[in-house]
Coordinates of C-alpha atoms in Angstrom, one line a residue:
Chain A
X449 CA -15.1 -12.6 -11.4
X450 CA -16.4 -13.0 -14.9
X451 CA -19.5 -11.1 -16.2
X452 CA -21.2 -14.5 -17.4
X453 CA -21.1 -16.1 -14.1
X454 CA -22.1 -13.5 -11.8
X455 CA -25.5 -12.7 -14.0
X456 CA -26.1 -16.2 -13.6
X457 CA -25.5 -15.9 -9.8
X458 CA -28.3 -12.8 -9.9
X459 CA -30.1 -14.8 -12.2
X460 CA -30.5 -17.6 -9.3
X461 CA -31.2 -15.0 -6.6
X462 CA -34.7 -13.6 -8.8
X463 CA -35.8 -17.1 -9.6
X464 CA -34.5 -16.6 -13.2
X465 CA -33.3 -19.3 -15.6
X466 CA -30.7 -18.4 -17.7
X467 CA -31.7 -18.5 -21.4
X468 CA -35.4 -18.9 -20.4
X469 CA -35.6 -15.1 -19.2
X470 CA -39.1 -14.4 -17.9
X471 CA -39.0 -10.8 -15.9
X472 CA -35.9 -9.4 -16.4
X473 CA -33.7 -9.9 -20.3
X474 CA -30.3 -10.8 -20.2
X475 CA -29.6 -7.1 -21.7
X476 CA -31.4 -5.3 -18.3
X477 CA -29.2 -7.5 -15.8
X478 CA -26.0 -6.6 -17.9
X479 CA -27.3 -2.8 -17.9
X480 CA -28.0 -3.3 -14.2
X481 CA -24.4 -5.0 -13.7
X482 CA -22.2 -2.2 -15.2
X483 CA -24.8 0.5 -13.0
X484 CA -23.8 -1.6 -9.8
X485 CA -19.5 -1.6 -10.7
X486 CA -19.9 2.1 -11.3
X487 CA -22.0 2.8 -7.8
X488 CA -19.3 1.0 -6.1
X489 CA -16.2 2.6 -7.1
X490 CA -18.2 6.1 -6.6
X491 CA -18.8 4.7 -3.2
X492 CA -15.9 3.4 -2.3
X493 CA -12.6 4.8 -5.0
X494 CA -11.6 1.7 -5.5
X495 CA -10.0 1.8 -9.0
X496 CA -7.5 3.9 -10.3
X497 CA -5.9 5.0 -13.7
X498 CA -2.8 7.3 -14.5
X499 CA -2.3 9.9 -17.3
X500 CA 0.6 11.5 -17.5
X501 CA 0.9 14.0 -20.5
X502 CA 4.0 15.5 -21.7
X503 CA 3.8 19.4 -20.8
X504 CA 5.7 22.0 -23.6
X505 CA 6.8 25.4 -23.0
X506 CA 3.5 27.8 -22.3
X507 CA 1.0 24.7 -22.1
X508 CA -1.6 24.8 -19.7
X509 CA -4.8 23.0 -20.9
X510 CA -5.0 19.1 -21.1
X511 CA -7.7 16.9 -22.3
X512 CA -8.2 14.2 -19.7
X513 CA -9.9 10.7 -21.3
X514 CA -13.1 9.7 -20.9
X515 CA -13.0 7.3 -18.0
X516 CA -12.3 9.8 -15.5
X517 CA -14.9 10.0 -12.4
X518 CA -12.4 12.3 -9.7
X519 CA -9.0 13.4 -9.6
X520 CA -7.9 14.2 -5.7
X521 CA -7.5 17.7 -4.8
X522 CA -3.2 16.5 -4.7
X523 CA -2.8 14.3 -7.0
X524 CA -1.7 16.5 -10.5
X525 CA 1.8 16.7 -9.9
X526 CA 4.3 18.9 -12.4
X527 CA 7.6 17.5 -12.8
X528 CA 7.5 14.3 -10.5
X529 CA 7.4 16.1 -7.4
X530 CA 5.2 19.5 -7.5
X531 CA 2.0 18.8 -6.2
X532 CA -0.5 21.5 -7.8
X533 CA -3.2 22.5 -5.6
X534 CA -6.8 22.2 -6.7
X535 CA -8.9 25.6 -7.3
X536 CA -11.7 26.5 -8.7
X537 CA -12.0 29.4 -11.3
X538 CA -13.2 31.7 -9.3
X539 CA -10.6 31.6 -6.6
X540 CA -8.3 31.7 -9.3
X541 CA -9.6 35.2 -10.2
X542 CA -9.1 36.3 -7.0
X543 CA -5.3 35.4 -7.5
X544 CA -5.3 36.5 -10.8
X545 CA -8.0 38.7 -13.1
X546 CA -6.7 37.7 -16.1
X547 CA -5.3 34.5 -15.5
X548 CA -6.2 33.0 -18.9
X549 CA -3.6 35.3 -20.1
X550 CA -0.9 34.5 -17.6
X551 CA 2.6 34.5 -18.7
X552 CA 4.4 31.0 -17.8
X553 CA 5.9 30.2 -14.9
X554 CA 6.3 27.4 -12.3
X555 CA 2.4 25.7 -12.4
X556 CA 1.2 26.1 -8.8
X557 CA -2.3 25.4 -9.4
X558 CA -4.8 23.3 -11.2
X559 CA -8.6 23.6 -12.2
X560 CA -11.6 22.3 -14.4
X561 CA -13.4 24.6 -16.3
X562 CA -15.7 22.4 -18.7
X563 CA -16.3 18.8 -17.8
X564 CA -13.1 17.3 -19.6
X565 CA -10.0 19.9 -19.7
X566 CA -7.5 20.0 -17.0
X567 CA -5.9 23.3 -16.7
X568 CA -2.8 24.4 -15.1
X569 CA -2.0 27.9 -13.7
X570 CA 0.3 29.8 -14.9
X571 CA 1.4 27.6 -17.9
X572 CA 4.6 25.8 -17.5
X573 CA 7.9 26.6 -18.2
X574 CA 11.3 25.5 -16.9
X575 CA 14.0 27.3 -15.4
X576 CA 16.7 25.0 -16.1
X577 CA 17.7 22.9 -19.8
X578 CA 16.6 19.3 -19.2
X579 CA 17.0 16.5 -21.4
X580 CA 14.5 13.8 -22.0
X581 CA 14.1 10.2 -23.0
X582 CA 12.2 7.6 -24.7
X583 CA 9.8 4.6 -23.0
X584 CA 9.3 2.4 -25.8
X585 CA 7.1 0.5 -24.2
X586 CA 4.8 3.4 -23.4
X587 CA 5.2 5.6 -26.2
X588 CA 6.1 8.6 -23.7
X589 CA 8.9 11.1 -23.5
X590 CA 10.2 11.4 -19.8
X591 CA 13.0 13.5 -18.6
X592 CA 16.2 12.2 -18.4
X593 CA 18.8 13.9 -16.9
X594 CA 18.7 17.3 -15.2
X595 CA 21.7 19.4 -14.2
X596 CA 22.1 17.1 -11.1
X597 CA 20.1 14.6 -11.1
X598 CA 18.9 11.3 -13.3
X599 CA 15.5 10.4 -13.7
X600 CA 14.3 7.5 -15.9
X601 CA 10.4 5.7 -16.3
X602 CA 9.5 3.2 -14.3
X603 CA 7.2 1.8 -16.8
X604 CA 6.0 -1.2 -14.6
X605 CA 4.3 1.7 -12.1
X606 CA 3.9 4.6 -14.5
X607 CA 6.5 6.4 -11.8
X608 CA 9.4 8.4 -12.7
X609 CA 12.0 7.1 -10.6
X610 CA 15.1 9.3 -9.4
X611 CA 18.7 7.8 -9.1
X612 CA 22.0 8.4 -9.7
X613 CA 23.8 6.1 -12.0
X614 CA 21.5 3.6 -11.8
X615 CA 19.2 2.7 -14.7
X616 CA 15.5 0.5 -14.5
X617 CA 15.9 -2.8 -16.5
X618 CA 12.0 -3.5 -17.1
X619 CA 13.4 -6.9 -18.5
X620 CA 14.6 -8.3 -14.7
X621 CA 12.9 -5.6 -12.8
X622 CA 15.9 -4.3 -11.5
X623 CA 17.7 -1.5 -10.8
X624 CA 21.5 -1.6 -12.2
X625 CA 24.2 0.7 -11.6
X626 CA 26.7 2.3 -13.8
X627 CA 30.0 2.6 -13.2
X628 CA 31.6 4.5 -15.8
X629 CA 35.3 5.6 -15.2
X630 CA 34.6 9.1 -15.9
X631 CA 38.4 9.9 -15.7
X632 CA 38.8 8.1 -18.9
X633 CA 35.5 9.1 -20.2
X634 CA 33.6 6.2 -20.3
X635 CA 30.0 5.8 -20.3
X636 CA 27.5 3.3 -20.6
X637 CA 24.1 1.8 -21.4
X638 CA 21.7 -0.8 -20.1
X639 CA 20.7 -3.0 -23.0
X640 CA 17.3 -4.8 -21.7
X641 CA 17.6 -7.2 -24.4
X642 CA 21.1 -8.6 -23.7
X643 CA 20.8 -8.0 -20.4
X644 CA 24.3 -6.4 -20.1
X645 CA 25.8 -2.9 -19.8
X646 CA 27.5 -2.1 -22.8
X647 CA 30.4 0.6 -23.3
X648 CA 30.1 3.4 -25.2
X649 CA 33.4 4.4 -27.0
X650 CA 32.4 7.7 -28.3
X651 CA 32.5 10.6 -26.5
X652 CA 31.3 12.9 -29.2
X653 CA 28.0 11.6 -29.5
X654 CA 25.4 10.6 -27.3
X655 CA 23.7 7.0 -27.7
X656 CA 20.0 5.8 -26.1
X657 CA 19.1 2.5 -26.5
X658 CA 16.1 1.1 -28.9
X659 CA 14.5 -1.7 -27.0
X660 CA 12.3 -2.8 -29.8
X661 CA 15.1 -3.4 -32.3
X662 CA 18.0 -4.0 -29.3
X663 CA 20.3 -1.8 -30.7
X664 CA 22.4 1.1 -29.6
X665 CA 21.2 4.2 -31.7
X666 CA 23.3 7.3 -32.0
X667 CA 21.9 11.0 -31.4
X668 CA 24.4 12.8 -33.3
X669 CA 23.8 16.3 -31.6
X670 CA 25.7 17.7 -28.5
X671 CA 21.9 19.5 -27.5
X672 CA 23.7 23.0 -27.1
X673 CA 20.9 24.4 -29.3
X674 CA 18.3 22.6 -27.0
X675 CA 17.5 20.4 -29.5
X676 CA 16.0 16.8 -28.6
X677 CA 15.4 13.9 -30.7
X678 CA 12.9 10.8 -30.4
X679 CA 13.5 6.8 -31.4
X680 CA 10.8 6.0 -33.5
X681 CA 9.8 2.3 -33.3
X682 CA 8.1 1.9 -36.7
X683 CA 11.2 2.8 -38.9
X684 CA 13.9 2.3 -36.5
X685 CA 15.6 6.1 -36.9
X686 CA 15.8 9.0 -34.5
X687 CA 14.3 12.1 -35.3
X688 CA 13.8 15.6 -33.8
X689 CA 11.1 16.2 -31.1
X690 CA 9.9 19.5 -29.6
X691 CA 11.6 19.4 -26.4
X692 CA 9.0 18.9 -23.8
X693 CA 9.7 20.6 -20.5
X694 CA 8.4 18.7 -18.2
X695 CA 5.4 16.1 -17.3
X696 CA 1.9 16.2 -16.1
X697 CA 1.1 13.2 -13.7
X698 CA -2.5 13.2 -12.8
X699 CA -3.6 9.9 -10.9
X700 CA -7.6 9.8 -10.8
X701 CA -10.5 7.6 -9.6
X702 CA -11.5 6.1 -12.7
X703 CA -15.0 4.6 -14.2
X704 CA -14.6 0.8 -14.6
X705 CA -14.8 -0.3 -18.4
X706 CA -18.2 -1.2 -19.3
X707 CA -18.7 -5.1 -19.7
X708 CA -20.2 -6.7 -22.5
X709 CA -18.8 -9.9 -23.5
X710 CA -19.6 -13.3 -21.8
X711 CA -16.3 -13.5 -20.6
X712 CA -15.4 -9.9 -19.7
X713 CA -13.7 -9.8 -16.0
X714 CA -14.6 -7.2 -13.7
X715 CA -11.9 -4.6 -13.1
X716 CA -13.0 -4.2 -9.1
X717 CA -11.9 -6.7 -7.2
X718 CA -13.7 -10.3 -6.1
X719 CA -14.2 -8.5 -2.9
X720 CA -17.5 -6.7 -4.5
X721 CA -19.0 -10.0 -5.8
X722 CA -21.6 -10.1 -2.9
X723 CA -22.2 -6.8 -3.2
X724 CA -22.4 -6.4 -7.2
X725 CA -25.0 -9.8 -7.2
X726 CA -27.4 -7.7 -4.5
X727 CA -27.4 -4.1 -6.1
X728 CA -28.3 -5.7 -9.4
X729 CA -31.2 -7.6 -7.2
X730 CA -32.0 -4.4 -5.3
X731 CA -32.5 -2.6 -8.5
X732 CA -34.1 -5.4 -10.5
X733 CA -36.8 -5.9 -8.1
X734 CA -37.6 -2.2 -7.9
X735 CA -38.1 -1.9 -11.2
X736 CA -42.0 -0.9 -11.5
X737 CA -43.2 -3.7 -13.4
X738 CA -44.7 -7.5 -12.8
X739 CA -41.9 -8.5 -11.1
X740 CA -41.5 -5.8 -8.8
X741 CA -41.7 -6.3 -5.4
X742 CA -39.7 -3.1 -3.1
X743 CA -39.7 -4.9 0.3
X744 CA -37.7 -7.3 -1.3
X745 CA -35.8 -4.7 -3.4
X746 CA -35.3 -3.0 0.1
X747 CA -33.6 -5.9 1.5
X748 CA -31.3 -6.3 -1.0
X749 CA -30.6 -2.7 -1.0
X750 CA -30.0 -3.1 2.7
X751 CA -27.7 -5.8 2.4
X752 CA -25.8 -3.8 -0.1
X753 CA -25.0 -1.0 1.9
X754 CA -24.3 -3.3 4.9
X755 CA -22.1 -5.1 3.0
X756 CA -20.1 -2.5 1.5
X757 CA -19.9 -0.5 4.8
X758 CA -17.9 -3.6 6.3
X759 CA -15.6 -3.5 3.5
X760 CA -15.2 0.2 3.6
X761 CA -12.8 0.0 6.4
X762 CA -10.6 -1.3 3.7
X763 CA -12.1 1.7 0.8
X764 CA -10.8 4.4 3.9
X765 CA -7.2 4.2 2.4
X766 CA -9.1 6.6 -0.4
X767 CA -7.6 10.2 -0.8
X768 CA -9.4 12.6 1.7
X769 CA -8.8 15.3 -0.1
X770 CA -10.7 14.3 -3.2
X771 CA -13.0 17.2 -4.2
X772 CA -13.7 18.0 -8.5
X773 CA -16.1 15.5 -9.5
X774 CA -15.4 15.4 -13.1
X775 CA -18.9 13.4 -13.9
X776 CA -21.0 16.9 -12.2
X777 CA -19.0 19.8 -12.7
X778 CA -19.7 23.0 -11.2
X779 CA -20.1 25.4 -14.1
X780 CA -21.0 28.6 -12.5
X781 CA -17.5 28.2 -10.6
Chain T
X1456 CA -18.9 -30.6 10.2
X1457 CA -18.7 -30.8 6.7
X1458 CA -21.0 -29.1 4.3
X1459 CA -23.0 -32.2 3.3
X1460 CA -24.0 -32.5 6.9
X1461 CA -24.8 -28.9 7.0
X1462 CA -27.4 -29.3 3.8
X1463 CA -29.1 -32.0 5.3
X1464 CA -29.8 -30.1 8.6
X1465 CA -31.2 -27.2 5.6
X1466 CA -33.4 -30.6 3.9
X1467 CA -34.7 -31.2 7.4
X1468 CA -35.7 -27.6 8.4
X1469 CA -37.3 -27.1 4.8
X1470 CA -38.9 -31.2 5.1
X1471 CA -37.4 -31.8 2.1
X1472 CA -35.6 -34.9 1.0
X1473 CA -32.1 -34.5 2.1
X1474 CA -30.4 -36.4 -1.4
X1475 CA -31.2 -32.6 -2.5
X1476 CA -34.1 -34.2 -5.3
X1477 CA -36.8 -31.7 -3.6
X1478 CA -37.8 -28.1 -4.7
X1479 CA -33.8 -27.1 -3.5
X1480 CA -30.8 -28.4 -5.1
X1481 CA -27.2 -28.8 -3.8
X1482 CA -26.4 -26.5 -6.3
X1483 CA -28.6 -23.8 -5.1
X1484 CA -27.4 -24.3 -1.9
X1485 CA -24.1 -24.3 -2.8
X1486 CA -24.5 -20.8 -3.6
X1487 CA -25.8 -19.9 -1.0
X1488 CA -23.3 -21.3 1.8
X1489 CA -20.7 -19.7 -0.4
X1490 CA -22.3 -15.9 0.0
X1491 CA -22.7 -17.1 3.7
X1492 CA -19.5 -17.3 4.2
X1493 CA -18.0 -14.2 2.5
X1494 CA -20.9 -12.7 4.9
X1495 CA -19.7 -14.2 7.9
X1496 CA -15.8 -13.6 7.6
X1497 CA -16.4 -9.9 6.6
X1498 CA -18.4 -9.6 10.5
X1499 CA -16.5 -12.2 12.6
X1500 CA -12.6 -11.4 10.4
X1501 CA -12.8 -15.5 11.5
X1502 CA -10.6 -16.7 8.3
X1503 CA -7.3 -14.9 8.2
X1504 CA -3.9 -15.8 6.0
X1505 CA -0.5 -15.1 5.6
X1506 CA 1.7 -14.1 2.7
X1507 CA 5.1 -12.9 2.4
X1508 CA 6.3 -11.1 -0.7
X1509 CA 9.6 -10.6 -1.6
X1510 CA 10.5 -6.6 -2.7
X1511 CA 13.4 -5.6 -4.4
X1512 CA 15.7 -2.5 -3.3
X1513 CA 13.7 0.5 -5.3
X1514 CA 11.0 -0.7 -5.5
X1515 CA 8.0 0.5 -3.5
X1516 CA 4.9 -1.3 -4.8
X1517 CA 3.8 -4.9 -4.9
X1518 CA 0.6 -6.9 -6.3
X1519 CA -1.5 -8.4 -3.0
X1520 CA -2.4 -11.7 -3.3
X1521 CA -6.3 -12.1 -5.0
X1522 CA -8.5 -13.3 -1.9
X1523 CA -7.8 -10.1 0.2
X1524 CA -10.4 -9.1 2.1
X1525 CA -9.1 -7.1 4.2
X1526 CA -5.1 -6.4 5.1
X1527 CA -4.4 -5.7 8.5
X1528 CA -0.8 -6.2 9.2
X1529 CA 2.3 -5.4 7.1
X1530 CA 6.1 -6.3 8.2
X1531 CA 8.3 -4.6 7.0
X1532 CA 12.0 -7.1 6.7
X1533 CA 10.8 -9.3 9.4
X1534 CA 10.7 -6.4 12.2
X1535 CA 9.0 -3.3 11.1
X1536 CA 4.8 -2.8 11.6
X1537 CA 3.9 -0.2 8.8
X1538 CA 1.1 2.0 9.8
X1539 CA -1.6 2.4 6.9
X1540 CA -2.6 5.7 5.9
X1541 CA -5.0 7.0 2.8
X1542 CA -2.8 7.9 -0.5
X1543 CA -4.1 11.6 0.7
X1544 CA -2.8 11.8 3.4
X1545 CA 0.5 11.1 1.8
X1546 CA -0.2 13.9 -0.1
X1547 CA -1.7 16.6 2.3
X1548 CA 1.6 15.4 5.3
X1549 CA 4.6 14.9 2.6
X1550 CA 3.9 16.8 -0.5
X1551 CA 6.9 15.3 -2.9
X1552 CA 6.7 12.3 -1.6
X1553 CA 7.3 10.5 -4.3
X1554 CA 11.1 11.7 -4.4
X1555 CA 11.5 10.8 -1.0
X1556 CA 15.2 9.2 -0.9
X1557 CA 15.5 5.7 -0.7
X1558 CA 15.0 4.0 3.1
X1559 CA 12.9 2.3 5.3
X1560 CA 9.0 2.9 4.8
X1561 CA 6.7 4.1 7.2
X1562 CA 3.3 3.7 5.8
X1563 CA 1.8 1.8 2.9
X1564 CA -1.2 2.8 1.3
X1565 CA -3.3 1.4 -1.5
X1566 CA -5.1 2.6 -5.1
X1567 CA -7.0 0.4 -6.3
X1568 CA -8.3 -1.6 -3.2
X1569 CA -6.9 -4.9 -2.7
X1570 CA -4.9 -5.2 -6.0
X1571 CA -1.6 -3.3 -5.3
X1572 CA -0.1 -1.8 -2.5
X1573 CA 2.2 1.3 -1.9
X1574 CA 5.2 2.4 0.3
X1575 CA 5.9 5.8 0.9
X1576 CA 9.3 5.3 -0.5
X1577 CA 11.6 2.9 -2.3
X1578 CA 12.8 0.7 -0.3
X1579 CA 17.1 0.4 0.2
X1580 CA 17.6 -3.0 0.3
X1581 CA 15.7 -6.7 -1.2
X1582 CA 13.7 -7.8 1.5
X1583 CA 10.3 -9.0 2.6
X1584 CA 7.1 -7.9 3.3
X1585 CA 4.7 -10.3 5.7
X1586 CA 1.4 -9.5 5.0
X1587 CA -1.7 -10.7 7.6
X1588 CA -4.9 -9.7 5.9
X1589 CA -8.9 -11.5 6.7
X1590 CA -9.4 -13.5 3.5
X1591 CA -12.2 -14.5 1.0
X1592 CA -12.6 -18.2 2.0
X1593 CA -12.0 -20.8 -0.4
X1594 CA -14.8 -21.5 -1.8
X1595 CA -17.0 -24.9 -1.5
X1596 CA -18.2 -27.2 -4.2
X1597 CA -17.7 -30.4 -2.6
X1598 CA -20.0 -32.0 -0.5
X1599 CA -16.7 -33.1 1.9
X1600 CA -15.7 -29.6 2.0
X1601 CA -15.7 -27.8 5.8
X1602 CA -16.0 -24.4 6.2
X1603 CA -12.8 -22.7 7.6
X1604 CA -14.6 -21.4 10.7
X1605 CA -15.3 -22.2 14.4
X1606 CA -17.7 -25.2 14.5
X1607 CA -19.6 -22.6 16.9
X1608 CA -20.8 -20.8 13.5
X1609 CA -22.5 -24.3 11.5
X1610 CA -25.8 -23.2 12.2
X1611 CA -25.3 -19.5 11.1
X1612 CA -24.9 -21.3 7.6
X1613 CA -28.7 -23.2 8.4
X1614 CA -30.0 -20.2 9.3
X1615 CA -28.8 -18.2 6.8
X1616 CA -30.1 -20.4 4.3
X1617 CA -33.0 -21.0 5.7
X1618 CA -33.1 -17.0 6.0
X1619 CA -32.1 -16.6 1.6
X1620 CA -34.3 -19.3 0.4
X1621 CA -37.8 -17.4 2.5
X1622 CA -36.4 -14.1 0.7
X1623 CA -36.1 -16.1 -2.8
X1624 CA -40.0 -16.5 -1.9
X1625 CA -41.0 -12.8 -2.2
X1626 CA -44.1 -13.4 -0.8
X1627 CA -44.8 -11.4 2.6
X1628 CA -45.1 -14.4 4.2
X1629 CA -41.9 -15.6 3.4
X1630 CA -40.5 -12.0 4.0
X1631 CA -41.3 -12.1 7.2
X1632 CA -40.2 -15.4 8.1
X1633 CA -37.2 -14.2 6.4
X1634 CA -36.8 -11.1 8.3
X1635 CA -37.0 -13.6 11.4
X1636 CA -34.3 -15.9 10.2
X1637 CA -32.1 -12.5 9.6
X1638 CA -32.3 -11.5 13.1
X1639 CA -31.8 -14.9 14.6
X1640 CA -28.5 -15.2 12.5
X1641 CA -27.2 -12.0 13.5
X1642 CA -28.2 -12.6 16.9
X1643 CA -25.7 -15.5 16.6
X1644 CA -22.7 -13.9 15.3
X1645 CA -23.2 -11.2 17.8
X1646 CA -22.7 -14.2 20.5
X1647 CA -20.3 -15.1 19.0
X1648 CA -18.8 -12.0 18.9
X1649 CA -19.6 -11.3 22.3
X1650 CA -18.1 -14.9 23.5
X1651 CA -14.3 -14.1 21.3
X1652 CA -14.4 -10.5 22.7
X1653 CA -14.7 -12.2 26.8
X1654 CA -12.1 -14.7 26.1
X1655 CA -9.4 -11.9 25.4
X1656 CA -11.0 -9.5 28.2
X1657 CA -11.4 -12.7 30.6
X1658 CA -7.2 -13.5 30.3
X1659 CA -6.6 -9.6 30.9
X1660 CA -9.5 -9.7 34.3
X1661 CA -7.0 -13.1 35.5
X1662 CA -3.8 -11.3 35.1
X1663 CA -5.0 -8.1 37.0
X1664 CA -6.5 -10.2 39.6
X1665 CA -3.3 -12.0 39.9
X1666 CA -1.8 -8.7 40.5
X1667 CA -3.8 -7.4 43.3
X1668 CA -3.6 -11.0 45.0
X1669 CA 0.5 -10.4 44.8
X1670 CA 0.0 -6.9 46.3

């Protein structure tokens, strides 16, 4: 579904020639395009995006981007697993007078106060030393290993995935186990270039694996003092990172990109053609001027709603529990 | 029928020539058999395909094909019906879900509508899942081409031609008419409707009757 052809398609439905504009410019349909993409996901949730931030010890405020519309009462999770439950401010005080000044603690609840800053309450902080690692491929630090458990990024879903001795090849989209013979103190590494397992005969050193340069890189510190270290792509060393202490997943209806370009492709899916061509009608032929006509307008705005409310069976799989609208916050909350 | 015979039945109601050389054009008309079909699957579900896509032990999401409408069935390894649920009610029923151990998945669930679907877990083992889903028709641009529905539904693409090109009019007049043609073609995929919904009840009213003879 390109943005080109589906003008033209409007274009056709108001009598309209493309390049020979009379009533309505090329520039109003495309304003009128991007208005209808955005009424449909706020009607019916049907794209998504993913943030997750990397939380350090005492955080507790996170700027969200721009392209946010709702985040689901559920769906900002601490640590891969923690859901936090949605509040407002003012409940919060109920729970807490002075809960800007709340020592950390294990985050139990999130909120909004100004339109674009997620907080969590209390702030984080971790009750057990946890180790992290590197995505290359999406610049983020995710834990690693825990005291019993592995974790590593699936970067395909933007999941963290829990496993044993298994680690996520994004190369063959694969899961492969380890098998290190622990009595003689083996261990290994996934290399996603080679696409082998690789033995590593040190045991006084711990090793992570660059995929941008396919090498085995050496952190040469036993992390007693907590400290953690970080592959940098650009120059190919490792270098010490504040040790983050856990991550903030927050999955979110999101505002579809804004098309410009002749060939831009809609981000909702074809499904929504019908109903993208007859909002754009609906609010074309409304507009008070010449060309208006609103029992026609009316139609098409009749269609659209129709149309969508078929489809919607499908758009029910949305979060029920959605509640903070990011786009109208409520600021005396 | 095919859809050249279907746009000359549209010439004849409009007396226009039927080589398309009038005031409509096979393009235009094109179009609009194309939105009459998306129309008419999404109220009748008349146009249905099968896919099966292969998922790999751990993993617990896959892309869905592009011409979803929408999905109404998903096997699970040849033998399991998952139940759909909303991604919040994952979230309000299992909170944690998403370290749920590896197994056999009970729901699915979907984002970002049509493009990706979710398990409720990772699932233990390669295998397939069979999905049955109501689908965006293929779409015509040749005059041979045949719509992918009952023959009992040709004229619903006459009228509802007839019905887009009186609306193209704008002029109350034509609104009206068009108005009229609306009804008449909703009128017939209610019959139509109506006629799929006795066939099913009519086999169920034999079998019981078949019953009470035996008793």
């Amino acid at each position: 579904m390109w943005f080109q052809n589906i003008r033209e398609e409007i274009q056709f439905r108001l009598r309209e020639i493309s390049g020979s504009e009379i009533f309505w410019t090329q520039a109003e349909l495309n304003t009128y395009i991007n208005d209808a993409q955005l009424d449909i996901v706020r009607r019916t949730e049907c794209l998504w995006g993913l943030i997750i931030f990397n939380v350090g010890y005492g955080d507790y405020a996170f700027t969200l981007p721009d392209n946010v519309y709702e985040i689901p009462k559920l769906r900002v999770v601490f640590d891969e697993d923690n859901h936090l439950i949605y509040i407002t401010p003012n409940q919060l005080t109920e729970v807490d007078d002075d809960y800007e000044n709340a020592n950390p603690g294990t985050p139990k609840y999130w909120y909004y106060r100004g339109t674009n800053t997620l907080y969590i309450y209390p702030p984080a902080t971790s009750a057990e030393i946890r180790t992290y690692n590197f995505s290359a491929e999406t610049g983020r630090i995710v834990r690693a290993t825990s005291s019993d458990r592995t974790y590593t990024f699936l970067a395909e879903t933007g999941r963290i995935v829990k496993f044993g001795n298994m680690r996520f090849s994004s190369e063959f989209g694969r899961i492969v186990r380890i098998q290190p013979n622990t009595s003689r103190g083996e261990r290994y590494i996934f290399s996603n270039k080679h696409g082998k397992i690789a033995m590593i005969e040190d045991d006084d050193n711990t090793y992570t694996f660059s995929g941008n340069h396919g090498k085995i890189a050496r952190i040469q510190d036993d992390n007693s003092g907590g400290d953690q270290y970080i592959f940098t792509k650009n120059k190919g060393i490792i270098k010490k990172i504040e040790s983050p202490i856990g991550n903030l997943n927050v999955k979110y209806v999101k505002k579809p990109v804004i098309l410009e370009d002749d060939n831009d492709e809609f981000e909702i899916h074809d499904v929504f053609k019908y109903a993208v061509i007859k909002y754009v009608c609906y609010k074309a032929l409304e507009e008070p001027k010449e060309s208006q006509n609103l029992e026609v307008s009316g139609i098409f705005f009749k269609e659209y709603a129709d149309e969508l409310g078929r489809i919607m069976p499908v758009a029910k799989s949305r979060a029920s529990s959605r509640q903070a609208r990011i786009t109208s916050p409520d600021l005396n909350n | 029928m095919t859809i050249d015979e279907i746009f000359e039945q549209i010439y004849i109601k409009l007396g226009e020539p039927i080589d398309g050389s009038g005031f409509v054009s096979n393009t235009e008309l094109f179009k609009i058999a194309n939105e009459c079909q998306f129309d008419l699957n999404t109220r009748t579900e008349s146009v249905w395909a099968q896919e099966t896509k292969s998922i790999y032990k751990n993993q617990w999401q896959i892309e869905l094909p592009t011409d979803i409408i929408k999905l109404n069935r998903v096997l699970y390894d040849n033998s399991k019906a998952l139940i759909h649920v909303s991604p919040g009610y994952m979230d309000t029923e299992y909170p944690g879900w998403e370290s749920r151990s590896w197994g056999t998945p009970d729901y699915y669930f979907m984002y970002d509508i049509n493009k990706r679907l979710c398990l409720d877990r990772q699932v233990n083992k390669n295998t397939t899942l069979i999905l049955d889903y109501i689908k965006i028709p293929d779409e015509l641009d040749d005059v041979t081409d045949e719509p992918e529905f009952d023959s009992a539904l040709d004229e619903c693409f006459i009228i509802y031609a007839q019905y887009k090109l009186s609306l193209l009019e704008m002029t109350s007049d034509k609104i009206k008419q068009a108005y009229s043609f609306y009804g008449e073609y909703l009128n017939k995929i209610m019959m139509f409707n109506d006629q799929a919904l006795k066939r099913k009840t009519g086999r169920q009213a034999r079998i019981s009757t078949f019953t009470n003879w035996a008793r």
